[in-house]
CSV table of C-alpha atoms in Angstrom, one decimal:
chain,number,residue,atom,x,y,z
A,123,UNK,CA,-13.6,-1.2,-24.8
A,124,UNK,CA,-15.9,-3.6,-26.6
A,125,UNK,CA,-19.4,-4.6,-25.5
A,126,UNK,CA,-18.0,-8.0,-24.4
A,127,UNK,CA,-15.7,-6.3,-22.0
A,128,UNK,CA,-18.7,-5.3,-19.9
A,129,UNK,CA,-20.6,-8.5,-20.0
A,130,UNK,CA,-20.9,-10.4,-16.7
A,131,UNK,CA,-18.3,-13.1,-17.1
A,132,UNK,CA,-17.1,-13.7,-13.5
A,133,UNK,CA,-18.6,-14.6,-10.1
A,134,UNK,CA,-18.0,-13.8,-6.5
A,135,UNK,CA,-16.5,-17.2,-5.9
A,136,UNK,CA,-14.2,-16.8,-9.0
A,137,UNK,CA,-13.0,-13.4,-7.6
A,138,UNK,CA,-12.2,-15.0,-4.2
A,139,UNK,CA,-10.5,-17.9,-5.9
A,140,UNK,CA,-8.1,-15.4,-7.5
A,141,UNK,CA,-7.4,-13.8,-4.1
A,142,UNK,CA,-6.7,-17.1,-2.4
A,143,UNK,CA,-4.5,-18.4,-5.2
A,144,UNK,CA,-2.5,-15.2,-5.5
A,145,UNK,CA,-1.8,-15.1,-1.8
A,146,UNK,CA,-0.8,-18.7,-1.8
A,147,UNK,CA,1.6,-17.9,-4.6
A,148,UNK,CA,3.1,-15.1,-2.6
A,149,UNK,CA,3.6,-17.2,0.5
A,150,UNK,CA,5.2,-20.0,-1.5
A,151,UNK,CA,7.6,-17.6,-3.2
A,152,UNK,CA,8.5,-16.0,0.2
A,153,UNK,CA,9.2,-19.5,1.6
A,154,UNK,CA,11.7,-20.1,-1.2
A,155,UNK,CA,9.7,-22.7,-3.0
A,156,UNK,CA,10.5,-23.2,-6.7
A,157,UNK,CA,8.4,-21.7,-9.5
A,158,UNK,CA,5.7,-22.3,-10.6
A,159,UNK,CA,3.8,-21.5,-7.4
A,160,UNK,CA,0.4,-22.3,-9.1
A,161,UNK,CA,-1.1,-24.6,-11.7
A,162,UNK,CA,-3.0,-21.7,-13.3
A,163,UNK,CA,-1.1,-21.0,-16.5
A,164,UNK,CA,-2.1,-17.3,-16.7
A,165,UNK,CA,-1.0,-16.6,-13.1
A,166,UNK,CA,2.2,-18.5,-13.8
A,167,UNK,CA,3.1,-16.4,-16.8
A,168,UNK,CA,1.7,-12.9,-16.3
A,169,UNK,CA,2.6,-10.4,-13.7
A,170,UNK,CA,-0.1,-9.7,-11.0
A,171,UNK,CA,0.2,-7.4,-8.0
A,172,UNK,CA,0.0,-8.9,-4.6
A,173,UNK,CA,-3.3,-9.1,-2.8
A,174,UNK,CA,-1.9,-6.8,-0.1
A,175,UNK,CA,-0.2,-3.5,-1.2
A,176,UNK,CA,1.8,-3.9,2.0
A,177,UNK,CA,3.7,-6.8,0.4
A,178,UNK,CA,4.9,-4.7,-2.5
A,179,UNK,CA,8.7,-4.0,-2.6
A,180,UNK,CA,8.5,-0.1,-2.6
A,181,UNK,CA,5.7,-0.1,0.1
A,182,UNK,CA,7.9,-2.4,2.3
A,183,UNK,CA,10.8,0.1,2.0
A,184,UNK,CA,8.6,3.1,2.9
A,185,UNK,CA,7.0,1.2,5.8
A,186,UNK,CA,10.3,0.1,7.2
A,187,UNK,CA,12.2,3.4,6.7
A,188,UNK,CA,9.7,6.3,6.8
A,189,UNK,CA,6.2,5.3,8.0
A,190,UNK,CA,7.4,3.9,11.3
A,191,UNK,CA,8.9,7.2,12.5
A,192,UNK,CA,7.4,9.4,15.2
A,193,UNK,CA,6.8,12.8,13.7
A,194,UNK,CA,4.3,15.6,13.8
A,195,UNK,CA,1.4,15.1,11.4
A,196,UNK,CA,2.5,17.8,9.0
A,197,UNK,CA,6.0,16.3,8.6
A,198,UNK,CA,4.5,12.8,8.1
A,199,UNK,CA,2.1,14.1,5.5
A,200,UNK,CA,4.9,15.8,3.6
A,201,UNK,CA,7.2,12.8,3.6
A,202,UNK,CA,4.4,10.5,2.4
A,203,UNK,CA,3.8,12.9,-0.5
A,204,UNK,CA,7.5,12.9,-1.3
A,205,UNK,CA,7.5,9.1,-1.1
A,206,UNK,CA,4.8,8.6,-3.7
A,207,UNK,CA,5.8,11.4,-6.0
A,208,UNK,CA,9.1,9.6,-6.6
A,209,UNK,CA,8.1,6.0,-5.5
A,210,UNK,CA,11.6,4.7,-5.9
A,211,UNK,CA,13.7,3.7,-2.8
A,212,UNK,CA,17.2,4.7,-4.1
A,213,UNK,CA,15.8,8.2,-4.8
A,214,UNK,CA,14.2,8.4,-1.4
A,215,UNK,CA,17.4,7.4,0.3
A,216,UNK,CA,19.2,10.2,-1.6
A,217,UNK,CA,16.5,12.7,-0.5
A,218,UNK,CA,16.4,11.5,3.0
A,219,UNK,CA,13.6,11.9,5.6
A,220,UNK,CA,12.6,15.6,5.5
A,221,UNK,CA,12.1,17.9,8.4
A,222,UNK,CA,13.1,21.0,6.4
A,223,UNK,CA,12.6,20.9,2.6
A,224,UNK,CA,15.8,22.0,0.9
A,225,UNK,CA,14.6,22.3,-2.7
A,226,UNK,CA,17.8,23.6,-4.3
A,227,UNK,CA,19.8,20.8,-2.7
A,228,UNK,CA,17.3,18.1,-3.8
A,229,UNK,CA,17.1,19.4,-7.3
A,230,UNK,CA,20.9,19.5,-7.6
A,231,UNK,CA,21.5,16.1,-6.2
A,232,UNK,CA,18.8,14.4,-8.3
A,233,UNK,CA,19.8,16.0,-11.5
A,234,UNK,CA,23.4,14.8,-10.8
A,235,UNK,CA,22.1,11.3,-10.1
A,236,UNK,CA,20.2,11.4,-13.4
A,237,UNK,CA,23.3,12.5,-15.4
A,238,UNK,CA,25.2,9.5,-13.9
A,239,UNK,CA,22.5,7.2,-15.3
A,240,UNK,CA,20.6,6.5,-12.1
A,241,UNK,CA,16.9,5.9,-12.2
A,242,UNK,CA,15.0,8.6,-10.4
A,243,UNK,CA,11.3,7.7,-10.6
A,244,UNK,CA,9.2,4.5,-10.6
A,245,UNK,CA,7.2,4.2,-13.8
A,246,UNK,CA,4.1,3.2,-11.8
A,247,UNK,CA,2.8,6.7,-11.1
A,248,UNK,CA,2.4,9.9,-13.1
A,249,UNK,CA,2.2,13.4,-11.6
A,250,UNK,CA,0.2,15.6,-13.9
A,251,UNK,CA,1.7,18.8,-15.3
A,252,UNK,CA,5.3,18.1,-14.3
A,253,UNK,CA,6.6,18.6,-17.8
A,254,UNK,CA,5.4,22.2,-18.3
A,255,UNK,CA,7.5,25.1,-19.7
A,256,UNK,CA,10.3,22.8,-20.9
A,257,UNK,CA,11.3,21.7,-17.4
A,258,UNK,CA,12.6,18.2,-16.6
A,259,UNK,CA,10.4,15.8,-14.6
A,260,UNK,CA,12.7,16.3,-11.6
A,261,UNK,CA,12.2,20.1,-11.8
A,262,UNK,CA,8.4,19.7,-12.3
A,263,UNK,CA,8.0,17.4,-9.3
A,264,UNK,CA,10.2,19.6,-7.1
A,265,UNK,CA,8.0,22.6,-8.1
A,266,UNK,CA,5.0,20.6,-6.9
A,267,UNK,CA,6.8,19.7,-3.6
A,268,UNK,CA,7.7,23.4,-3.1
A,269,UNK,CA,4.0,24.2,-3.3
A,270,UNK,CA,3.2,21.4,-0.8
A,271,UNK,CA,5.8,22.7,1.6
A,272,UNK,CA,4.6,26.2,1.4
A,273,UNK,CA,1.0,25.1,1.9
A,274,UNK,CA,1.7,22.3,4.3
A,275,UNK,CA,-0.3,23.5,7.3
A,276,UNK,CA,-3.3,24.0,5.0
A,277,UNK,CA,-3.0,20.5,3.5
A,278,UNK,CA,-2.4,18.8,6.8
A,279,UNK,CA,-5.4,20.6,8.4
A,280,UNK,CA,-7.5,19.1,5.6
A,281,UNK,CA,-6.1,15.6,6.0
A,282,UNK,CA,-6.5,15.4,9.8
A,283,UNK,CA,-9.6,17.7,10.0
A,284,UNK,CA,-11.8,15.1,8.4
A,285,UNK,CA,-10.3,12.2,10.3
A,286,UNK,CA,-11.3,9.8,7.5
A,287,UNK,CA,-9.6,8.2,4.5
A,288,UNK,CA,-12.1,9.7,2.1
A,289,UNK,CA,-11.8,13.2,3.6
A,290,UNK,CA,-8.0,13.0,3.4
A,291,UNK,CA,-8.2,11.7,-0.1
A,292,UNK,CA,-10.3,14.7,-1.2
A,293,UNK,CA,-8.0,17.2,0.6
A,294,UNK,CA,-4.8,15.8,-1.0
A,295,UNK,CA,-6.3,16.5,-4.5
A,296,UNK,CA,-5.9,20.2,-3.8
A,297,UNK,CA,-2.2,19.7,-4.5
A,298,UNK,CA,-1.4,20.7,-8.1
A,299,UNK,CA,-0.9,17.6,-10.2
A,300,UNK,CA,-2.5,15.2,-7.7
A,301,UNK,CA,-5.6,13.5,-8.9
A,302,UNK,CA,-7.6,10.6,-7.4
A,303,UNK,CA,-5.1,7.8,-8.0
A,304,UNK,CA,-2.0,9.4,-6.5
A,305,UNK,CA,-4.0,10.9,-3.6
A,306,UNK,CA,-5.3,7.4,-2.9
A,307,UNK,CA,-1.8,6.0,-2.7
A,308,UNK,CA,-0.7,8.7,-0.3
A,309,UNK,CA,-3.8,8.1,1.9
A,310,UNK,CA,-3.1,4.4,2.0
A,311,UNK,CA,0.3,5.1,3.4
A,312,UNK,CA,-1.0,7.6,5.9
A,313,UNK,CA,-3.6,4.9,7.0
A,314,UNK,CA,-0.6,3.0,8.5
A,315,UNK,CA,0.7,6.0,10.5
A,316,UNK,CA,-0.5,7.9,13.5
A,317,UNK,CA,-2.2,10.4,11.2
A,318,UNK,CA,-5.0,8.1,9.9
A,319,UNK,CA,-4.5,4.7,11.6
A,320,UNK,CA,-7.7,5.2,13.5
A,321,UNK,CA,-9.8,6.4,10.6
A,322,UNK,CA,-13.4,5.2,11.0
A,323,UNK,CA,-13.8,4.3,7.3
A,324,UNK,CA,-10.9,1.9,6.8
A,325,UNK,CA,-13.4,-1.0,6.5
A,326,UNK,CA,-16.1,1.1,4.7
A,327,UNK,CA,-14.3,3.2,2.0
A,328,UNK,CA,-11.9,2.8,-0.9
A,329,UNK,CA,-11.4,4.7,-4.1
A,330,UNK,CA,-12.8,2.6,-6.9
A,331,UNK,CA,-10.5,3.0,-9.9
A,332,UNK,CA,-11.4,2.0,-13.5
A,333,UNK,CA,-9.9,-1.5,-13.1
A,334,UNK,CA,-11.9,-2.1,-9.9
A,335,UNK,CA,-15.1,-0.9,-11.6
A,336,UNK,CA,-14.5,-3.3,-14.5
A,337,UNK,CA,-13.9,-6.1,-12.0
A,338,UNK,CA,-17.2,-5.3,-10.3
A,339,UNK,CA,-18.9,-5.2,-13.7
A,340,UNK,CA,-17.6,-8.7,-14.5
A,341,UNK,CA,-19.1,-10.0,-11.3
A,342,UNK,CA,-22.4,-8.1,-11.2
A,343,UNK,CA,-23.0,-6.9,-14.7
A,344,UNK,CA,-22.5,-3.4,-16.1
A,345,UNK,CA,-25.9,-2.0,-15.0
A,346,UNK,CA,-25.3,-2.9,-11.3
A,347,UNK,CA,-22.2,-0.6,-11.2
A,348,UNK,CA,-23.9,2.7,-12.0
A,349,UNK,CA,-21.5,5.1,-10.3
A,350,UNK,CA,-19.0,5.5,-7.4
A,351,UNK,CA,-21.5,5.1,-4.7
A,352,UNK,CA,-22.8,1.8,-6.2
A,353,UNK,CA,-19.2,0.6,-6.6
A,354,UNK,CA,-18.3,1.3,-3.0
A,355,UNK,CA,-21.5,-0.4,-1.7
A,356,UNK,CA,-20.7,-3.5,-3.8
A,357,UNK,CA,-17.1,-3.5,-2.5
A,358,UNK,CA,-18.5,-3.4,1.1
A,359,UNK,CA,-20.6,-6.4,0.2
A,360,UNK,CA,-17.5,-8.3,-1.1
A,361,UNK,CA,-15.6,-7.4,2.1
A,362,UNK,CA,-18.4,-9.0,4.2
A,363,UNK,CA,-18.3,-12.0,1.8
A,364,UNK,CA,-14.6,-12.3,2.3
A,365,UNK,CA,-15.1,-13.7,5.8
A,366,UNK,CA,-16.8,-16.7,4.3
A,367,UNK,CA,-14.6,-17.3,1.2
A,368,UNK,CA,-11.0,-16.6,2.3
A,369,UNK,CA,-9.0,-17.0,5.4
A,370,UNK,CA,-7.0,-13.8,4.7
A,371,UNK,CA,-8.2,-10.8,6.6
A,372,UNK,CA,-9.0,-8.0,4.1
A,373,UNK,CA,-9.8,-4.3,4.2
A,374,UNK,CA,-11.6,-2.2,1.6
A,375,UNK,CA,-8.3,-1.3,0.0
A,376,UNK,CA,-7.5,-4.9,-0.6
A,377,UNK,CA,-10.9,-5.5,-2.2
A,378,UNK,CA,-10.5,-2.6,-4.5
A,379,UNK,CA,-6.9,-3.5,-5.4
A,380,UNK,CA,-7.8,-7.2,-6.0
A,381,UNK,CA,-10.8,-6.3,-8.3
A,382,UNK,CA,-8.4,-4.4,-10.6
A,383,UNK,CA,-6.1,-7.5,-10.8
A,384,UNK,CA,-9.1,-9.8,-11.2
A,385,UNK,CA,-10.2,-7.7,-14.2
A,386,UNK,CA,-6.7,-8.0,-15.6
A,387,UNK,CA,-6.8,-11.8,-15.4
A,388,UNK,CA,-10.3,-11.9,-17.1
A,389,UNK,CA,-9.0,-9.7,-19.9
A,390,UNK,CA,-6.1,-12.1,-20.5
A,391,UNK,CA,-8.5,-15.0,-20.4
A,392,UNK,CA,-10.8,-13.3,-22.9
A,393,UNK,CA,-8.0,-12.5,-25.3
A,394,UNK,CA,-6.7,-16.0,-25.3
A,395,UNK,CA,-10.2,-17.5,-25.7
A,396,UNK,CA,-10.8,-15.2,-28.7
A,397,UNK,CA,-7.4,-16.0,-30.3
A,398,UNK,CA,-6.2,-12.4,-29.9
A,399,UNK,CA,-2.7,-11.3,-28.8
A,400,UNK,CA,-2.5,-10.3,-25.2
A,401,UNK,CA,-1.6,-6.7,-25.3
A,402,UNK,CA,-0.5,-4.3,-22.6
A,403,UNK,CA,0.1,-7.1,-20.0
A,404,UNK,CA,3.5,-7.6,-18.3
A,405,UNK,CA,4.9,-11.1,-18.6
A,406,UNK,CA,6.3,-12.6,-15.4
A,407,UNK,CA,10.0,-12.7,-15.6
A,408,UNK,CA,11.7,-15.2,-13.3
A,409,UNK,CA,15.1,-14.5,-11.9
A,410,UNK,CA,17.3,-17.5,-12.8
């Protein structure tokens, strides 16, 4: 990071402009309208996540096939962990909704799928420590899931005992290999199930990742974002402001998520303005 990366170079209105334009793009695409769905050249040509995580392809599959099931809390928690450890619908179809974890069968099936050239994992998430002792990633992830199954009552008690998104997020990080990011993804799924759908902090808490913090720094300046508590407070303020500047109903998760994407756009703008190559950013590839 250079010093210029932390200079205040955005505004609250600019942030909501991104949200409004990105959601309009999504709606035009879903309606079958031809590309481009925006006049903004950066948003035309670079890949940005949707404003709502619920609109992402993998999340849609999980919502339609797993999250809508009636199940005891421990079974729902375990399946949401499985869902985000693999994060790839064809693999989740192969595993199937789990009431009894059959580790040896899962390992055998997935290793066979892999030898046949099938993709097993999404590249989006990493599970720490799954490549230890010369094991394959499949074996490493299944080792982690064996631990979760063995300690499921303990993990579930922590998730539902707090009754909040933040408390569940902290509890899930007791799973080996699960840090803040992946725990946040699992919690966000559980928020849409009976386990956490009534959590009192849905509109008050989100886990501010590095991208979201950079987005806040662009809006408010580096000194204003002095830590996690300051970031969460500023995200709450943006959530309140959203009622004035966008017609799309948002939650704290949407604010955090959008700040990360807003920072991405500002980094691309900055590189172009300085005549530097745009590195590490996915170009949007249209399907002809």
